[in-house]
Amino acid sequence: MKNKILIGTAGILAAFSIYSCKPKAPEDATTGDAASRVYVAPGKYDEFYNLVSGGFNGQLSVYGIPSGRLIKILPVFSVFPENGYGYSEETKPMLNTSHGFVPWDDLHHVAISTTKGEHDGRWVFANGNNTPRVARISLSSFRTEEILEIPNSGGNHSSPFITENTEYVIAGTRFSIPMGNKDVPISSYKENFKGSISFIKVDSSSGRMNIAFQLRTPGFNFDLSRAGKGPSHGWFFFSCYNTEQAYTLLEVNASQKDKDFIMAVNWKKAEEYIAQGKGTIEKANYAHNVYDDKKHSATSTILNEVKVLDITQFPDIVYFIPCPKSPHGTDVDPTGEYIVGSGKLAATMPVFSFTKIQNAIANKEFEGDFSGIPVIKYEAALHGEVKKPGLGPLHTEFDEKGNAYTSMFVSSEIVKWNVKTLEILDRVPTYYSIGHLSVPGGPTKKPHGKYVIAYNKITKDRYLPTGPELTQSAQLYDISGDKMQLLLDFPTTGEPHYAEAIPASLIQAKSLKIYKIEENEHPYAAKGEGQTKVERKGNEVHISMTAIRSHLTPDNIEGVNVGDDVFFHVTNIEQDWDVPHGFAVKGANNAEILIMPGETQTFKWKPLSSGVFPFYCTDFCSALHQEMSGYIRVSPAGSKTPLKFSTGKVENQESGAGK
Amino acid sequence: MKKLKPLSRLLIALSALILISAYFVPLWQIVMWAPQYPEGLTMKIWIDNITGDVNIISALNHYIGMRHIEVSMFPEFGYMIYIVGFVIGFGLLVSILNRRFMLIAYALLLMACGIGALVDFYLWGYDYGHNLDPTAAIIVPGMAYQPPVIGTKQLLNFTAFSGPDIGGWIFMVSAALAIGVLIVEIYLSRKKI
């Protein structure tokens, strides 16, 4: 009895002690006036656009900062029934690959174009991680204009980071694979598996991408990368892991070595070799998809060769720098002098000096080689280490005052430190397990500063629960003072990986309002109701239709048979801001299409049964939107119902049925 | 034959010459705001054209049965260039020939032009606002959509403003110059007696 009381008391005491040990509650973490600092009054604009990767939703989302409001989701690598991306005939080619139509991808990283290392607000690039692709999205139309598939890649993770003047977008393979789709045993990894890094040239006026050359590397994994800038312009830095060259249970087998590498690439040197005609042309099939906003259509071209430089043949292009334990982020500070390696399993965080790397190369301070590539001595390249930064460092962004902000996945925090002195200045918790983080302009030569945004992997108790599948989230911190201050949590769509924020002033004014109808070069455009028509070509029926508030022309169509392929080419002939029209047909095995003013989009429908099918405008456009509809009559296969179309024509009510 | 002061002749010439601007700047403007159009829809009336958001305004007006606004519907755009040309020529002639009765005629001509333009504008507005398509989607009993000749007026969800544009203001300056000179001339000649 006495013992029981003792045990009970001890239990209560233990419970109290656990309670008292519990970390302070998250609600204590915000500052008192946080609400007013993120409040953007109705009708007012946010200060920054935040372009956030959607991860496994394959899309890019646009948020306003500081409010954290979701403004728009832009489809990139995934079909989007909401606006018909990947469903309309015009956009289907955008998702074409050498594997055929791939309707989904995993969009991890973004890169806003820069000129002289500073944001120019023209395009944002994004990577498709699964079926290797790079996309370019216009920051004027906010549409995906181009998608380039990456051959010889096993997963495009180390991408789409860009050089100072957007000369190149990079695409480094995550997984090494046998080149040329060779059928080899998996266990022949060391012998047969190779890595490849694609340098995608970007045309400075049109933005068009093409693979200038690929570097063929020894087989291991590439994680992330950043271009040099300022003094280090002309170099590119890649984090490498699995230098153990494991092909199974990587969790253990790729975590054995004390140090993996940061790979420094002298791409100017590589350019010289290419200019000298060095390198080999290899066969490779990959798709290049381009959207033309005059024809309002995409074309997909399958390319079949790529120029390759094997780095083991050109040893002065590439140098390895040892970096502790499976580095994830490799980030270059705004001055271009310092390169931060984030060994995600390491206890310290090395910061390398570009000057020291150059000296080490000049003085041949190498500790050996890896597959014939020189490995620079760790100390010779090192500026210094950030001691005890936190657990699981992943990514680093920079402000305009010489500070760095590193995300710590395991200890779930952001750590602020000084790039030169390596002194830790502040740390704040994130809720929970931050992955990427973003300071406006953080990867550029001229960070805009003011905020750091955390993109978290776990939300647990932060929002109203929605069953097992919870929202993902971002958190906004003020970094204008010495101490970081949590201001706001906001939920995100998909899974946010990397994101960039850019001042609205660089984009807002040039945002497109309408497509000019007179510039519409779509072959089936009806640029006025007088140009509407219905034509039969064999078993294809092409309907050139117009949409304007509040009617479709034609809205009565007859003469279509079961088994025909019916193409509704709908032109929105409005020339007014924010008046899209939509289009859908009952029973169509398709999504709707949304048509912007001045644009033509095509909805394909294969009627499977006879009858009269309504179609209508799906975007509430006007007071008489509910009236914006029509009928299409489908006769049994082989019928001779005459082709007929009209709008506003009333025939004898009795003459129709059964005749 | 009463003659004019040299300064008066100069001012009359100026009054005529500034009217040349009528060929290069809009004369009148109509601006319409609605909850959906906080930025406003603008229609600019020139000597021989209408510009601005005419198509959008016409597209919206079809709901209430107003006709589509087309430049070709207005014969005025065919002859207004000649009227203004005549006025300018007449003004210069007054200055050259130096006759007070001609100045009186010129001032009256300017006033007649102004009043005539407003009357014409009113008649068109009346016609547009009242002659509605009986099959229109929106029919509000007793409602007409005549735009204001000058000033603002609420028309369903739209607040319509009508008023002079740069060219209109220049015309008023021109008329004020002519009338002002005439008044001063008359005043001075009476003083002499």
PDB file of C-alpha atoms in Angstrom, chain A residues 28-132:
ATOM      1  CA  ASP A  28       4.442  32.393 -27.633  1.00  0.00           C
ATOM      2  CA  ALA A  29       6.715  32.666 -30.619  1.00  0.00           C
ATOM      3  CA  THR A  30       5.123  35.534 -32.541  1.00  0.00           C
ATOM      4  CA  THR A  31       5.695  39.169 -31.780  1.00  0.00           C
ATOM      5  CA  GLY A  32       2.883  41.382 -30.492  1.00  0.00           C
ATOM      6  CA  ASP A  33       2.301  43.511 -33.573  1.00  0.00           C
ATOM      7  CA  ALA A  34       2.836  40.697 -36.093  1.00  0.00           C
ATOM      8  CA  ALA A  35      -0.729  40.984 -37.429  1.00  0.00           C
ATOM      9  CA  SER A  36      -0.375  44.597 -38.500  1.00  0.00           C
ATOM     10  CA  ARG A  37       2.963  43.865 -40.188  1.00  0.00           C
ATOM     11  CA  VAL A  38       1.508  41.224 -42.503  1.00  0.00           C
ATOM     12  CA  TYR A  39      -1.859  42.869 -43.025  1.00  0.00           C
ATOM     13  CA  VAL A  40      -2.449  44.028 -46.558  1.00  0.00           C
ATOM     14  CA  ALA A  41      -5.668  46.012 -46.564  1.00  0.00           C
ATOM     15  CA  PRO A  42      -8.422  45.089 -49.066  1.00  0.00           C
ATOM     16  CA  GLY A  43      -7.550  46.520 -52.453  1.00  0.00           C
ATOM     17  CA  LYS A  44      -3.899  47.045 -51.544  1.00  0.00           C
ATOM     18  CA  TYR A  45      -1.075  45.023 -53.022  1.00  0.00           C
ATOM     19  CA  ASP A  46       1.578  42.858 -51.488  1.00  0.00           C
ATOM     20  CA  GLU A  47       5.142  44.098 -51.661  1.00  0.00           C
ATOM     21  CA  PHE A  48       6.612  40.900 -53.128  1.00  0.00           C
ATOM     22  CA  TYR A  49       5.609  38.145 -55.480  1.00  0.00           C
ATOM     23  CA  ASN A  50       6.625  34.798 -53.995  1.00  0.00           C
ATOM     24  CA  LEU A  51       7.003  32.144 -56.702  1.00  0.00           C
ATOM     25  CA  VAL A  52       6.791  28.856 -54.860  1.00  0.00           C
ATOM     26  CA  SER A  53       7.429  25.390 -56.235  1.00  0.00           C
ATOM     27  CA  GLY A  54       4.519  23.008 -55.767  1.00  0.00           C
ATOM     28  CA  GLY A  55       6.611  19.850 -55.440  1.00  0.00           C
ATOM     29  CA  PHE A  56       4.466  16.843 -56.204  1.00  0.00           C
ATOM     30  CA  ASN A  57       1.633  18.911 -57.651  1.00  0.00           C
ATOM     31  CA  GLY A  58       3.908  19.787 -60.580  1.00  0.00           C
ATOM     32  CA  GLN A  59       2.818  23.410 -60.462  1.00  0.00           C
ATOM     33  CA  LEU A  60       4.112  26.785 -59.459  1.00  0.00           C
ATOM     34  CA  SER A  61       2.134  28.908 -57.066  1.00  0.00           C
ATOM     35  CA  VAL A  62       2.168  32.654 -56.672  1.00  0.00           C
ATOM     36  CA  TYR A  63       1.803  34.096 -53.184  1.00  0.00           C
ATOM     37  CA  GLY A  64       1.848  37.679 -52.001  1.00  0.00           C
ATOM     38  CA  ILE A  65       4.337  38.640 -49.308  1.00  0.00           C
ATOM     39  CA  PRO A  66       3.917  39.730 -46.535  1.00  0.00           C
ATOM     40  CA  SER A  67       0.262  38.623 -46.510  1.00  0.00           C
ATOM     41  CA  GLY A  68       0.969  35.008 -47.502  1.00  0.00           C
ATOM     42  CA  ARG A  69      -2.156  35.050 -49.686  1.00  0.00           C
ATOM     43  CA  LEU A  70      -2.274  32.515 -52.505  1.00  0.00           C
ATOM     44  CA  ILE A  71      -2.842  34.549 -55.663  1.00  0.00           C
ATOM     45  CA  LYS A  72      -2.614  31.968 -58.449  1.00  0.00           C
ATOM     46  CA  ILE A  73      -1.525  28.449 -59.309  1.00  0.00           C
ATOM     47  CA  LEU A  74       0.385  28.186 -62.590  1.00  0.00           C
ATOM     48  CA  PRO A  75       0.382  24.767 -64.232  1.00  0.00           C
ATOM     49  CA  VAL A  76       3.834  23.740 -65.468  1.00  0.00           C
ATOM     50  CA  PHE A  77       4.454  19.980 -65.505  1.00  0.00           C
ATOM     51  CA  SER A  78       1.016  18.749 -64.483  1.00  0.00           C
ATOM     52  CA  VAL A  79      -2.287  18.801 -66.286  1.00  0.00           C
ATOM     53  CA  PHE A  80      -4.660  21.373 -64.859  1.00  0.00           C
ATOM     54  CA  PRO A  81      -8.337  20.716 -65.521  1.00  0.00           C
ATOM     55  CA  GLU A  82      -9.128  24.087 -63.996  1.00  0.00           C
ATOM     56  CA  ASN A  83      -7.967  25.896 -67.135  1.00  0.00           C
ATOM     57  CA  GLY A  84      -7.488  23.046 -69.606  1.00  0.00           C
ATOM     58  CA  TYR A  85      -3.670  23.005 -69.520  1.00  0.00           C
ATOM     59  CA  GLY A  86      -2.698  19.605 -70.874  1.00  0.00           C
ATOM     60  CA  TYR A  87      -6.307  19.008 -71.996  1.00  0.00           C
ATOM     61  CA  SER A  88      -6.718  21.517 -74.815  1.00  0.00           C
ATOM     62  CA  GLU A  89      -5.258  20.501 -78.167  1.00  0.00           C
ATOM     63  CA  GLU A  90      -2.953  23.526 -78.021  1.00  0.00           C
ATOM     64  CA  THR A  91      -1.385  22.705 -74.646  1.00  0.00           C
ATOM     65  CA  LYS A  92      -1.130  18.904 -74.924  1.00  0.00           C
ATOM     66  CA  PRO A  93       2.249  19.099 -76.746  1.00  0.00           C
ATOM     67  CA  MET A  94       3.711  20.966 -73.745  1.00  0.00           C
ATOM     68  CA  LEU A  95       3.709  17.723 -71.755  1.00  0.00           C
ATOM     69  CA  ASN A  96       5.113  15.571 -74.516  1.00  0.00           C
ATOM     70  CA  THR A  97       8.388  13.739 -73.802  1.00  0.00           C
ATOM     71  CA  SER A  98      10.479  10.996 -75.353  1.00  0.00           C
ATOM     72  CA  HIS A  99       8.276   8.712 -73.201  1.00  0.00           C
ATOM     73  CA  GLY A 100       5.116  10.151 -74.709  1.00  0.00           C
ATOM     74  CA  PHE A 101       2.622  12.325 -72.866  1.00  0.00           C
ATOM     75  CA  VAL A 102       3.648  12.619 -69.197  1.00  0.00           C
ATOM     76  CA  PRO A 103       0.870  14.435 -67.334  1.00  0.00           C
ATOM     77  CA  TRP A 104       2.668  14.976 -64.044  1.00  0.00           C
ATOM     78  CA  ASP A 105       6.000  15.858 -62.537  1.00  0.00           C
ATOM     79  CA  ASP A 106       7.646  16.843 -59.319  1.00  0.00           C
ATOM     80  CA  LEU A 107       8.563  20.531 -59.458  1.00  0.00           C
ATOM     81  CA  HIS A 108      11.244  21.308 -56.885  1.00  0.00           C
ATOM     82  CA  HIS A 109      13.152  24.448 -57.676  1.00  0.00           C
ATOM     83  CA  VAL A 110      12.683  27.809 -59.290  1.00  0.00           C
ATOM     84  CA  ALA A 111      15.086  30.400 -60.657  1.00  0.00           C
ATOM     85  CA  ILE A 112      14.039  33.910 -61.617  1.00  0.00           C
ATOM     86  CA  SER A 113      16.092  35.224 -64.513  1.00  0.00           C
ATOM     87  CA  THR A 114      18.887  37.670 -63.698  1.00  0.00           C
ATOM     88  CA  THR A 115      20.936  40.235 -65.569  1.00  0.00           C
ATOM     89  CA  LYS A 116      24.301  41.151 -64.060  1.00  0.00           C
ATOM     90  CA  GLY A 117      23.386  38.936 -61.153  1.00  0.00           C
ATOM     91  CA  GLU A 118      20.244  40.892 -60.284  1.00  0.00           C
ATOM     92  CA  HIS A 119      16.591  40.001 -60.793  1.00  0.00           C
ATOM     93  CA  ASP A 120      15.295  41.192 -64.150  1.00  0.00           C
ATOM     94  CA  GLY A 121      11.760  39.836 -63.738  1.00  0.00           C
ATOM     95  CA  ARG A 122      11.507  38.318 -67.224  1.00  0.00           C
ATOM     96  CA  TRP A 123      11.123  34.581 -66.686  1.00  0.00           C
ATOM     97  CA  VAL A 124      11.120  31.982 -63.998  1.00  0.00           C
ATOM     98  CA  PHE A 125      12.627  28.567 -64.664  1.00  0.00           C
ATOM     99  CA  ALA A 126      11.489  25.384 -62.935  1.00  0.00           C
ATOM    100  CA  ASN A 127      12.676  21.795 -62.888  1.00  0.00           C
ATOM    101  CA  GLY A 128      10.771  18.557 -63.366  1.00  0.00           C
ATOM    102  CA  ASN A 129      12.471  16.131 -61.045  1.00  0.00           C
ATOM    103  CA  ASN A 130      10.936  12.839 -62.116  1.00  0.00           C
ATOM    104  CA  THR A 131      10.918  12.792 -65.915  1.00  0.00           C
ATOM    105  CA  PRO A 132      13.845  15.195 -66.310  1.00  0.00           C
TER     106      PRO A 132
END
